[in-house]
């Protein structure tokens, strides 16, 4: 089912909960069936696969923190360097050569991404050959909430 609040966020598989729903994010599954999200496709005159307004899936795809569009639409760079997770001592495999301060972590998937790429645990590399030249991802500006915003 759906999460009951931020205290359950550690159990998220997708930004909105534990089960995949193609109607909650702009992704490959959303576009695979004309009936999925038909009201959104009509509302935003989206006749072809591609980007949609950032708030198109609000409130259905919203996280327990109130953040919209964290999955699908456009992949987003993070401030994290692409490094091995703690406890991963592997010195081989396709990802080993990418570790270090050469690529940023990209998360969230895009309008063409599979449901696996939309999972909150999924990460890819971005910023190649530079953040300026990498046109496959966007970014999200984040700031701490003012006390007034928290009410």
PDB file of N, CA, C and O in Angstrom, residues 8-83:
ATOM      1  N   UNK A   8       7.862   6.383   7.687  1.00  0.00           N
ATOM      2  CA  UNK A   8       7.933   5.144   6.928  1.00  0.00           C
ATOM      3  C   UNK A   8       8.781   5.276   5.671  1.00  0.00           C
ATOM      4  O   UNK A   8       8.890   4.339   4.893  1.00  0.00           O
ATOM      5  N   UNK A   9       9.398   6.433   5.482  1.00  0.00           N
ATOM      6  CA  UNK A   9      10.140   6.683   4.248  1.00  0.00           C
ATOM      7  C   UNK A   9      11.302   5.725   4.049  1.00  0.00           C
ATOM      8  O   UNK A   9      11.690   5.447   2.932  1.00  0.00           O
ATOM      9  N   UNK A  10      11.849   5.176   5.126  1.00  0.00           N
ATOM     10  CA  UNK A  10      12.974   4.244   4.978  1.00  0.00           C
ATOM     11  C   UNK A  10      12.558   2.963   4.278  1.00  0.00           C
ATOM     12  O   UNK A  10      13.405   2.217   3.802  1.00  0.00           O
ATOM     13  N   UNK A  11      11.272   2.692   4.191  1.00  0.00           N
ATOM     14  CA  UNK A  11      10.765   1.489   3.543  1.00  0.00           C
ATOM     15  C   UNK A  11      10.337   1.721   2.092  1.00  0.00           C
ATOM     16  O   UNK A  11       9.814   0.816   1.463  1.00  0.00           O
ATOM     17  N   UNK A  12      10.552   2.906   1.580  1.00  0.00           N
ATOM     18  CA  UNK A  12      10.106   3.224   0.228  1.00  0.00           C
ATOM     19  C   UNK A  12      10.873   2.436  -0.822  1.00  0.00           C
ATOM     20  O   UNK A  12      12.086   2.269  -0.733  1.00  0.00           O
ATOM     21  N   UNK A  13      10.158   1.998  -1.823  1.00  0.00           N
ATOM     22  CA  UNK A  13      10.768   1.413  -3.007  1.00  0.00           C
ATOM     23  C   UNK A  13      10.703   2.460  -4.122  1.00  0.00           C
ATOM     24  O   UNK A  13      11.640   2.633  -4.890  1.00  0.00           O
ATOM     25  N   UNK A  14       9.572   3.169  -4.172  1.00  0.00           N
ATOM     26  CA  UNK A  14       9.347   4.280  -5.096  1.00  0.00           C
ATOM     27  C   UNK A  14       9.036   5.509  -4.234  1.00  0.00           C
ATOM     28  O   UNK A  14       8.643   5.357  -3.079  1.00  0.00           O
ATOM     29  N   UNK A  15       9.168   6.698  -4.757  1.00  0.00           N
ATOM     30  CA  UNK A  15       8.925   7.887  -3.921  1.00  0.00           C
ATOM     31  C   UNK A  15       7.556   7.898  -3.237  1.00  0.00           C
ATOM     32  O   UNK A  15       7.413   8.445  -2.156  1.00  0.00           O
ATOM     33  N   UNK A  16       6.548   7.298  -3.834  1.00  0.00           N
ATOM     34  CA  UNK A  16       5.191   7.326  -3.286  1.00  0.00           C
ATOM     35  C   UNK A  16       4.858   6.114  -2.423  1.00  0.00           C
ATOM     36  O   UNK A  16       3.816   6.095  -1.785  1.00  0.00           O
ATOM     37  N   UNK A  17       5.659   5.067  -2.419  1.00  0.00           N
ATOM     38  CA  UNK A  17       5.329   3.886  -1.625  1.00  0.00           C
ATOM     39  C   UNK A  17       6.116   2.660  -2.025  1.00  0.00           C
ATOM     40  O   UNK A  17       7.198   2.749  -2.609  1.00  0.00           O
ATOM     41  N   UNK A  18       5.532   1.494  -1.751  1.00  0.00           N
ATOM     42  CA  UNK A  18       6.254   0.245  -1.971  1.00  0.00           C
ATOM     43  C   UNK A  18       5.888  -0.470  -3.268  1.00  0.00           C
ATOM     44  O   UNK A  18       6.604  -1.353  -3.702  1.00  0.00           O
ATOM     45  N   UNK A  19       4.775  -0.105  -3.877  1.00  0.00           N
ATOM     46  CA  UNK A  19       4.333  -0.788  -5.091  1.00  0.00           C
ATOM     47  C   UNK A  19       4.427   0.147  -6.297  1.00  0.00           C
ATOM     48  O   UNK A  19       4.067   1.311  -6.228  1.00  0.00           O
ATOM     49  N   UNK A  20       4.886  -0.407  -7.418  1.00  0.00           N
ATOM     50  CA  UNK A  20       4.977   0.375  -8.645  1.00  0.00           C
ATOM     51  C   UNK A  20       3.587   0.665  -9.187  1.00  0.00           C
ATOM     52  O   UNK A  20       2.707  -0.190  -9.168  1.00  0.00           O
ATOM     53  N   UNK A  21       3.379   1.880  -9.661  1.00  0.00           N
ATOM     54  CA  UNK A  21       2.125   2.286 -10.283  1.00  0.00           C
ATOM     55  C   UNK A  21       2.490   3.157 -11.481  1.00  0.00           C
ATOM     56  O   UNK A  21       3.011   4.256 -11.308  1.00  0.00           O
ATOM     57  N   UNK A  22       2.241   2.667 -12.717  1.00  0.00           N
ATOM     58  CA  UNK A  22       2.645   3.421 -13.901  1.00  0.00           C
ATOM     59  C   UNK A  22       1.941   4.765 -14.051  1.00  0.00           C
ATOM     60  O   UNK A  22       2.393   5.614 -14.807  1.00  0.00           O
ATOM     61  N   UNK A  23       0.861   4.980 -13.316  1.00  0.00           N
ATOM     62  CA  UNK A  23       0.143   6.248 -13.393  1.00  0.00           C
ATOM     63  C   UNK A  23       0.685   7.322 -12.463  1.00  0.00           C
ATOM     64  O   UNK A  23       0.154   8.423 -12.407  1.00  0.00           O
ATOM     65  N   UNK A  24       1.761   7.013 -11.734  1.00  0.00           N
ATOM     66  CA  UNK A  24       2.298   7.971 -10.765  1.00  0.00           C
ATOM     67  C   UNK A  24       3.605   8.629 -11.196  1.00  0.00           C
ATOM     68  O   UNK A  24       4.166   9.436 -10.462  1.00  0.00           O
ATOM     69  N   UNK A  25       4.117   8.272 -12.383  1.00  0.00           N
ATOM     70  CA  UNK A  25       5.376   8.862 -12.849  1.00  0.00           C
ATOM     71  C   UNK A  25       5.458   8.803 -14.371  1.00  0.00           C
ATOM     72  O   UNK A  25       4.956   7.868 -14.999  1.00  0.00           O
ATOM     73  N   UNK A  26       6.097   9.783 -14.942  1.00  0.00           N
ATOM     74  CA  UNK A  26       6.335   9.831 -16.377  1.00  0.00           C
ATOM     75  C   UNK A  26       7.508   8.906 -16.693  1.00  0.00           C
ATOM     76  O   UNK A  26       8.666   9.265 -16.495  1.00  0.00           O
ATOM     77  N   UNK A  27       7.181   7.684 -17.158  1.00  0.00           N
ATOM     78  CA  UNK A  27       8.197   6.654 -17.394  1.00  0.00           C
ATOM     79  C   UNK A  27       7.745   5.762 -18.552  1.00  0.00           C
ATOM     80  O   UNK A  27       6.665   5.959 -19.106  1.00  0.00           O
ATOM     81  N   UNK A  28       8.560   4.792 -18.916  1.00  0.00           N
ATOM     82  CA  UNK A  28       8.236   3.907 -20.039  1.00  0.00           C
ATOM     83  C   UNK A  28       6.892   3.213 -19.838  1.00  0.00           C
ATOM     84  O   UNK A  28       6.098   3.112 -20.780  1.00  0.00           O
ATOM     85  N   UNK A  29       6.610   2.752 -18.623  1.00  0.00           N
ATOM     86  CA  UNK A  29       5.334   2.059 -18.372  1.00  0.00           C
ATOM     87  C   UNK A  29       4.134   3.002 -18.496  1.00  0.00           C
ATOM     88  O   UNK A  29       3.055   2.580 -18.884  1.00  0.00           O
ATOM     89  N   UNK A  30       4.316   4.267 -18.166  1.00  0.00           N
ATOM     90  CA  UNK A  30       3.244   5.260 -18.303  1.00  0.00           C
ATOM     91  C   UNK A  30       2.833   5.386 -19.768  1.00  0.00           C
ATOM     92  O   UNK A  30       1.654   5.511 -20.083  1.00  0.00           O
ATOM     93  N   UNK A  31       3.814   5.337 -20.666  1.00  0.00           N
ATOM     94  CA  UNK A  31       3.547   5.515 -22.092  1.00  0.00           C
ATOM     95  C   UNK A  31       3.208   4.219 -22.816  1.00  0.00           C
ATOM     96  O   UNK A  31       2.743   4.248 -23.954  1.00  0.00           O
ATOM     97  N   UNK A  32       3.433   3.061 -22.179  1.00  0.00           N
ATOM     98  CA  UNK A  32       3.233   1.771 -22.836  1.00  0.00           C
ATOM     99  C   UNK A  32       1.766   1.478 -23.142  1.00  0.00           C
ATOM    100  O   UNK A  32       1.466   0.720 -24.054  1.00  0.00           O
ATOM    101  N   UNK A  33       0.862   2.080 -22.388  1.00  0.00           N
ATOM    102  CA  UNK A  33      -0.571   1.838 -22.550  1.00  0.00           C
ATOM    103  C   UNK A  33      -1.281   3.185 -22.618  1.00  0.00           C
ATOM    104  O   UNK A  33      -1.140   4.007 -21.708  1.00  0.00           O
ATOM    105  N   UNK A  34      -2.044   3.414 -23.674  1.00  0.00           N
ATOM    106  CA  UNK A  34      -2.728   4.695 -23.858  1.00  0.00           C
ATOM    107  C   UNK A  34      -3.700   4.994 -22.717  1.00  0.00           C
ATOM    108  O   UNK A  34      -3.965   6.159 -22.409  1.00  0.00           O
ATOM    109  N   UNK A  35      -4.237   3.961 -22.073  1.00  0.00           N
ATOM    110  CA  UNK A  35      -5.203   4.166 -20.993  1.00  0.00           C
ATOM    111  C   UNK A  35      -4.545   4.663 -19.708  1.00  0.00           C
ATOM    112  O   UNK A  35      -5.173   5.368 -18.926  1.00  0.00           O
ATOM    113  N   UNK A  36      -3.282   4.278 -19.480  1.00  0.00           N
ATOM    114  CA  UNK A  36      -2.586   4.703 -18.261  1.00  0.00           C
ATOM    115  C   UNK A  36      -2.398   6.213 -18.291  1.00  0.00           C
ATOM    116  O   UNK A  36      -1.807   6.746 -19.223  1.00  0.00           O
ATOM    117  N   UNK A  37      -2.930   6.883 -17.280  1.00  0.00           N
ATOM    118  CA  UNK A  37      -2.776   8.333 -17.173  1.00  0.00           C
ATOM    119  C   UNK A  37      -3.421   9.109 -18.302  1.00  0.00           C
ATOM    120  O   UNK A  37      -2.999  10.233 -18.599  1.00  0.00           O
ATOM    121  N   UNK A  38      -4.445   8.530 -18.940  1.00  0.00           N
ATOM    122  CA  UNK A  38      -5.081   9.191 -20.092  1.00  0.00           C
ATOM    123  C   UNK A  38      -5.523  10.611 -19.742  1.00  0.00           C
ATOM    124  O   UNK A  38      -5.372  11.532 -20.552  1.00  0.00           O
ATOM    125  N   UNK A  39      -6.042  10.822 -18.530  1.00  0.00           N
ATOM    126  CA  UNK A  39      -6.491  12.158 -18.139  1.00  0.00           C
ATOM    127  C   UNK A  39      -5.321  13.151 -18.109  1.00  0.00           C
ATOM    128  O   UNK A  39      -5.486  14.317 -18.455  1.00  0.00           O
ATOM    129  N   UNK A  40      -4.136  12.684 -17.727  1.00  0.00           N
ATOM    130  CA  UNK A  40      -2.961  13.558 -17.711  1.00  0.00           C
ATOM    131  C   UNK A  40      -2.470  13.831 -19.127  1.00  0.00           C
ATOM    132  O   UNK A  40      -2.082  14.957 -19.445  1.00  0.00           O
ATOM    133  N   UNK A  41      -2.478  12.821 -19.970  1.00  0.00           N
ATOM    134  CA  UNK A  41      -2.022  12.986 -21.348  1.00  0.00           C
ATOM    135  C   UNK A  41      -2.916  13.984 -22.080  1.00  0.00           C
ATOM    136  O   UNK A  41      -2.436  14.820 -22.847  1.00  0.00           O
ATOM    137  N   UNK A  42      -4.202  13.938 -21.821  1.00  0.00           N
ATOM    138  CA  UNK A  42      -5.137  14.885 -22.436  1.00  0.00           C
ATOM    139  C   UNK A  42      -4.943  16.280 -21.832  1.00  0.00           C
ATOM    140  O   UNK A  42      -4.848  17.271 -22.554  1.00  0.00           O
ATOM    141  N   UNK A  43      -4.882  16.358 -20.504  1.00  0.00           N
ATOM    142  CA  UNK A  43      -4.745  17.651 -19.814  1.00  0.00           C
ATOM    143  C   UNK A  43      -3.519  18.424 -20.276  1.00  0.00           C
ATOM    144  O   UNK A  43      -3.561  19.633 -20.462  1.00  0.00           O
ATOM    145  N   UNK A  44      -2.404  17.710 -20.467  1.00  0.00           N
ATOM    146  CA  UNK A  44      -1.155  18.380 -20.840  1.00  0.00           C
ATOM    147  C   UNK A  44      -0.852  18.259 -22.330  1.00  0.00           C
ATOM    148  O   UNK A  44       0.242  18.572 -22.766  1.00  0.00           O
ATOM    149  N   UNK A  45      -1.848  17.814 -23.111  1.00  0.00           N
ATOM    150  CA  UNK A  45      -1.708  17.689 -24.553  1.00  0.00           C
ATOM    151  C   UNK A  45      -0.430  16.934 -24.909  1.00  0.00           C
ATOM    152  O   UNK A  45       0.355  17.358 -25.768  1.00  0.00           O
ATOM    153  N   UNK A  46      -0.208  15.828 -24.201  1.00  0.00           N
ATOM    154  CA  UNK A  46       0.992  15.024 -24.386  1.00  0.00           C
ATOM    155  C   UNK A  46       0.686  13.862 -25.317  1.00  0.00           C
ATOM    156  O   UNK A  46       0.334  12.772 -24.883  1.00  0.00           O
ATOM    157  N   UNK A  47       0.806  14.095 -26.598  1.00  0.00           N
ATOM    158  CA  UNK A  47       0.491  13.071 -27.591  1.00  0.00           C
ATOM    159  C   UNK A  47       1.680  12.159 -27.863  1.00  0.00           C
ATOM    160  O   UNK A  47       1.520  11.062 -28.369  1.00  0.00           O
ATOM    161  N   UNK A  48       2.878  12.628 -27.560  1.00  0.00           N
ATOM    162  CA  UNK A  48       4.075  11.824 -27.787  1.00  0.00           C
ATOM    163  C   UNK A  48       4.858  11.699 -26.486  1.00  0.00           C
ATOM    164  O   UNK A  48       4.782  12.559 -25.609  1.00  0.00           O
ATOM    165  N   UNK A  49       5.628  10.633 -26.385  1.00  0.00           N
ATOM    166  CA  UNK A  49       6.452  10.400 -25.196  1.00  0.00           C
ATOM    167  C   UNK A  49       7.450  11.538 -25.033  1.00  0.00           C
ATOM    168  O   UNK A  49       8.056  11.975 -25.998  1.00  0.00           O
ATOM    169  N   UNK A  50       7.608  11.988 -23.812  1.00  0.00           N
ATOM    170  CA  UNK A  50       8.565  13.056 -23.553  1.00  0.00           C
ATOM    171  C   UNK A  50       8.324  13.687 -22.202  1.00  0.00           C
ATOM    172  O   UNK A  50       7.559  13.179 -21.380  1.00  0.00           O
ATOM    173  N   UNK A  51       8.971  14.815 -21.986  1.00  0.00           N
ATOM    174  CA  UNK A  51       8.854  15.522 -20.713  1.00  0.00           C
ATOM    175  C   UNK A  51       7.451  16.071 -20.514  1.00  0.00           C
ATOM    176  O   UNK A  51       6.766  16.416 -21.476  1.00  0.00           O
ATOM    177  N   UNK A  52       7.055  16.156 -19.253  1.00  0.00           N
ATOM    178  CA  UNK A  52       5.772  16.750 -18.878  1.00  0.00           C
ATOM    179  C   UNK A  52       6.046  17.769 -17.777  1.00  0.00           C
ATOM    180  O   UNK A  52       7.129  17.761 -17.180  1.00  0.00           O
ATOM    181  N   UNK A  53       5.085  18.656 -17.478  1.00  0.00           N
ATOM    182  CA  UNK A  53       5.308  19.629 -16.402  1.00  0.00           C
ATOM    183  C   UNK A  53       5.676  18.934 -15.088  1.00  0.00           C
ATOM    184  O   UNK A  53       5.190  17.834 -14.797  1.00  0.00           O
ATOM    185  N   UNK A  54       6.520  19.554 -14.305  1.00  0.00           N
ATOM    186  CA  UNK A  54       7.022  18.980 -13.071  1.00  0.00           C
ATOM    187  C   UNK A  54       5.962  18.587 -12.065  1.00  0.00           C
ATOM    188  O   UNK A  54       6.163  17.681 -11.267  1.00  0.00           O
ATOM    189  N   UNK A  55       4.822  19.258 -12.091  1.00  0.00           N
ATOM    190  CA  UNK A  55       3.776  18.952 -11.117  1.00  0.00           C
ATOM    191  C   UNK A  55       2.648  18.087 -11.702  1.00  0.00           C
ATOM    192  O   UNK A  55       1.603  17.921 -11.089  1.00  0.00           O
ATOM    193  N   UNK A  56       2.865  17.503 -12.870  1.00  0.00           N
ATOM    194  CA  UNK A  56       1.810  16.730 -13.545  1.00  0.00           C
ATOM    195  C   UNK A  56       1.302  15.560 -12.703  1.00  0.00           C
ATOM    196  O   UNK A  56       0.132  15.219 -12.768  1.00  0.00           O
ATOM    197  N   UNK A  57       2.148  14.958 -11.894  1.00  0.00           N
ATOM    198  CA  UNK A  57       1.754  13.778 -11.120  1.00  0.00           C
ATOM    199  C   UNK A  57       1.488  14.111  -9.652  1.00  0.00           C
ATOM    200  O   UNK A  57       1.446  13.227  -8.811  1.00  0.00           O
ATOM    201  N   UNK A  58       1.304  15.381  -9.357  1.00  0.00           N
ATOM    202  CA  UNK A  58       0.978  15.835  -8.014  1.00  0.00           C
ATOM    203  C   UNK A  58      -0.540  15.730  -7.852  1.00  0.00           C
ATOM    204  O   UNK A  58      -1.268  16.205  -8.725  1.00  0.00           O
ATOM    205  N   UNK A  59      -1.086  15.093  -6.836  1.00  0.00           N
ATOM    206  CA  UNK A  59      -0.427  14.585  -5.646  1.00  0.00           C
ATOM    207  C   UNK A  59      -0.118  13.081  -5.693  1.00  0.00           C
ATOM    208  O   UNK A  59       0.512  12.567  -4.780  1.00  0.00           O
ATOM    209  N   UNK A  60      -0.537  12.365  -6.747  1.00  0.00           N
ATOM    210  CA  UNK A  60      -0.407  10.900  -6.757  1.00  0.00           C
ATOM    211  C   UNK A  60       1.023  10.398  -6.607  1.00  0.00           C
ATOM    212  O   UNK A  60       1.263   9.406  -5.931  1.00  0.00           O
ATOM    213  N   UNK A  61       1.991  11.060  -7.221  1.00  0.00           N
ATOM    214  CA  UNK A  61       3.367  10.597  -7.173  1.00  0.00           C
ATOM    215  C   UNK A  61       4.211  11.295  -6.126  1.00  0.00           C
ATOM    216  O   UNK A  61       5.426  11.160  -6.108  1.00  0.00           O
ATOM    217  N   UNK A  62       3.567  12.022  -5.220  1.00  0.00           N
ATOM    218  CA  UNK A  62       4.277  12.799  -4.215  1.00  0.00           C
ATOM    219  C   UNK A  62       4.854  11.908  -3.117  1.00  0.00           C
ATOM    220  O   UNK A  62       4.228  10.948  -2.691  1.00  0.00           O
ATOM    221  N   UNK A  63       6.045  12.267  -2.642  1.00  0.00           N
ATOM    222  CA  UNK A  63       6.677  11.506  -1.567  1.00  0.00           C
ATOM    223  C   UNK A  63       6.057  11.869  -0.225  1.00  0.00           C
ATOM    224  O   UNK A  63       5.356  12.877  -0.118  1.00  0.00           O
ATOM    225  N   UNK A  64       6.338  11.085   0.833  1.00  0.00           N
ATOM    226  CA  UNK A  64       5.821  11.431   2.164  1.00  0.00           C
ATOM    227  C   UNK A  64       6.338  12.786   2.655  1.00  0.00           C
ATOM    228  O   UNK A  64       5.766  13.375   3.545  1.00  0.00           O
ATOM    229  N   UNK A  65       7.406  13.279   2.036  1.00  0.00           N
ATOM    230  CA  UNK A  65       7.964  14.581   2.410  1.00  0.00           C
ATOM    231  C   UNK A  65       7.300  15.725   1.649  1.00  0.00           C
ATOM    232  O   UNK A  65       7.661  16.883   1.824  1.00  0.00           O
ATOM    233  N   UNK A  66       6.383  15.394   0.739  1.00  0.00           N
ATOM    234  CA  UNK A  66       5.701  16.419  -0.039  1.00  0.00           C
ATOM    235  C   UNK A  66       6.459  16.826  -1.291  1.00  0.00           C
ATOM    236  O   UNK A  66       6.126  17.819  -1.932  1.00  0.00           O
ATOM    237  N   UNK A  67       7.467  16.060  -1.677  1.00  0.00           N
ATOM    238  CA  UNK A  67       8.260  16.396  -2.863  1.00  0.00           C
ATOM    239  C   UNK A  67       7.659  15.698  -4.074  1.00  0.00           C
ATOM    240  O   UNK A  67       7.365  14.508  -4.045  1.00  0.00           O
ATOM    241  N   UNK A  68       7.472  16.447  -5.153  1.00  0.00           N
ATOM    242  CA  UNK A  68       6.882  15.904  -6.374  1.00  0.00           C
ATOM    243  C   UNK A  68       7.958  15.579  -7.397  1.00  0.00           C
ATOM    244  O   UNK A  68       9.061  16.119  -7.361  1.00  0.00           O
ATOM    245  N   UNK A  69       7.606  14.691  -8.319  1.00  0.00           N
ATOM    246  CA  UNK A  69       8.427  14.400  -9.491  1.00  0.00           C
ATOM    247  C   UNK A  69       9.818  13.867  -9.152  1.00  0.00           C
ATOM    248  O   UNK A  69      10.798  14.215  -9.805  1.00  0.00           O
ATOM    249  N   UNK A  70       9.917  13.021  -8.127  1.00  0.00           N
ATOM    250  CA  UNK A  70      11.207  12.437  -7.769  1.00  0.00           C
ATOM    251  C   UNK A  70      11.507  11.184  -8.593  1.00  0.00           C
ATOM    252  O   UNK A  70      12.602  10.652  -8.520  1.00  0.00           O
ATOM    253  N   UNK A  71      10.545  10.714  -9.356  1.00  0.00           N
ATOM    254  CA  UNK A  71      10.759   9.555 -10.216  1.00  0.00           C
ATOM    255  C   UNK A  71      10.202   9.874 -11.589  1.00  0.00           C
ATOM    256  O   UNK A  71       9.129  10.436 -11.730  1.00  0.00           O
ATOM    257  N   UNK A  72      10.959   9.502 -12.612  1.00  0.00           N
ATOM    258  CA  UNK A  72      10.512   9.721 -13.977  1.00  0.00           C
ATOM    259  C   UNK A  72      10.707  11.155 -14.434  1.00  0.00           C
ATOM    260  O   UNK A  72      11.309  11.977 -13.749  1.00  0.00           O
ATOM    261  N   UNK A  73      10.223  11.431 -15.609  1.00  0.00           N
ATOM    262  CA  UNK A  73      10.309  12.719 -16.280  1.00  0.00           C
ATOM    263  C   UNK A  73      11.742  13.005 -16.710  1.00  0.00           C
ATOM    264  O   UNK A  73      12.078  12.804 -17.857  1.00  0.00           O
ATOM    265  N   UNK A  74      12.610  13.460 -15.806  1.00  0.00           N
ATOM    266  CA  UNK A  74      14.020  13.709 -16.136  1.00  0.00           C
ATOM    267  C   UNK A  74      14.891  13.192 -15.002  1.00  0.00           C
ATOM    268  O   UNK A  74      14.576  13.403 -13.836  1.00  0.00           O
ATOM    269  N   UNK A  75      15.974  12.516 -15.364  1.00  0.00           N
ATOM    270  CA  UNK A  75      16.929  12.071 -14.355  1.00  0.00           C
ATOM    271  C   UNK A  75      17.551  13.312 -13.726  1.00  0.00           C
ATOM    272  O   UNK A  75      17.640  14.355 -14.362  1.00  0.00           O
ATOM    273  N   UNK A  76      17.991  13.189 -12.479  1.00  0.00           N
ATOM    274  CA  UNK A  76      18.546  14.355 -11.776  1.00  0.00           C
ATOM    275  C   UNK A  76      19.912  14.044 -11.210  1.00  0.00           C
ATOM    276  O   UNK A  76      20.112  13.028 -10.545  1.00  0.00           O
ATOM    277  N   UNK A  77      20.854  14.959 -11.461  1.00  0.00           N
ATOM    278  CA  UNK A  77      22.169  14.855 -10.831  1.00  0.00           C
ATOM    279  C   UNK A  77      22.009  15.078  -9.342  1.00  0.00           C
ATOM    280  O   UNK A  77      21.137  15.821  -8.897  1.00  0.00           O
ATOM    281  N   UNK A  78      22.863  14.462  -8.574  1.00  0.00           N
ATOM    282  CA  UNK A  78      22.938  14.737  -7.140  1.00  0.00           C
ATOM    283  C   UNK A  78      24.307  15.351  -6.870  1.00  0.00           C
ATOM    284  O   UNK A  78      25.151  15.429  -7.765  1.00  0.00           O
ATOM    285  N   UNK A  79      24.545  15.748  -5.651  1.00  0.00           N
ATOM    286  CA  UNK A  79      25.854  16.313  -5.301  1.00  0.00           C
ATOM    287  C   UNK A  79      26.865  15.214  -4.970  1.00  0.00           C
ATOM    288  O   UNK A  79      28.034  15.499  -4.738  1.00  0.00           O
ATOM    289  N   UNK A  80      26.433  13.963  -4.966  1.00  0.00           N
ATOM    290  CA  UNK A  80      27.297  12.841  -4.582  1.00  0.00           C
ATOM    291  C   UNK A  80      28.173  12.360  -5.733  1.00  0.00           C
ATOM    292  O   UNK A  80      27.702  12.220  -6.867  1.00  0.00           O
ATOM    293  N   UNK A  81      29.429  12.068  -5.413  1.00  0.00           N
ATOM    294  CA  UNK A  81      30.302  11.421  -6.383  1.00  0.00           C
ATOM    295  C   UNK A  81      29.922   9.951  -6.466  1.00  0.00           C
ATOM    296  O   UNK A  81      29.452   9.369  -5.495  1.00  0.00           O
ATOM    297  N   UNK A  82      30.128   9.328  -7.614  1.00  0.00           N
ATOM    298  CA  UNK A  82      29.808   7.923  -7.817  1.00  0.00           C
ATOM    299  C   UNK A  82      30.895   7.078  -7.157  1.00  0.00           C
ATOM    300  O   UNK A  82      31.978   6.882  -7.712  1.00  0.00           O
ATOM    301  N   UNK A  83      30.617   6.625  -5.960  1.00  0.00           N
ATOM    302  CA  UNK A  83      31.569   5.861  -5.146  1.00  0.00           C
ATOM    303  C   UNK A  83      30.932   4.527  -4.760  1.00  0.00           C
ATOM    304  O   UNK A  83      29.705   4.409  -4.749  1.00  0.00           O
TER     305      UNK A  83
END
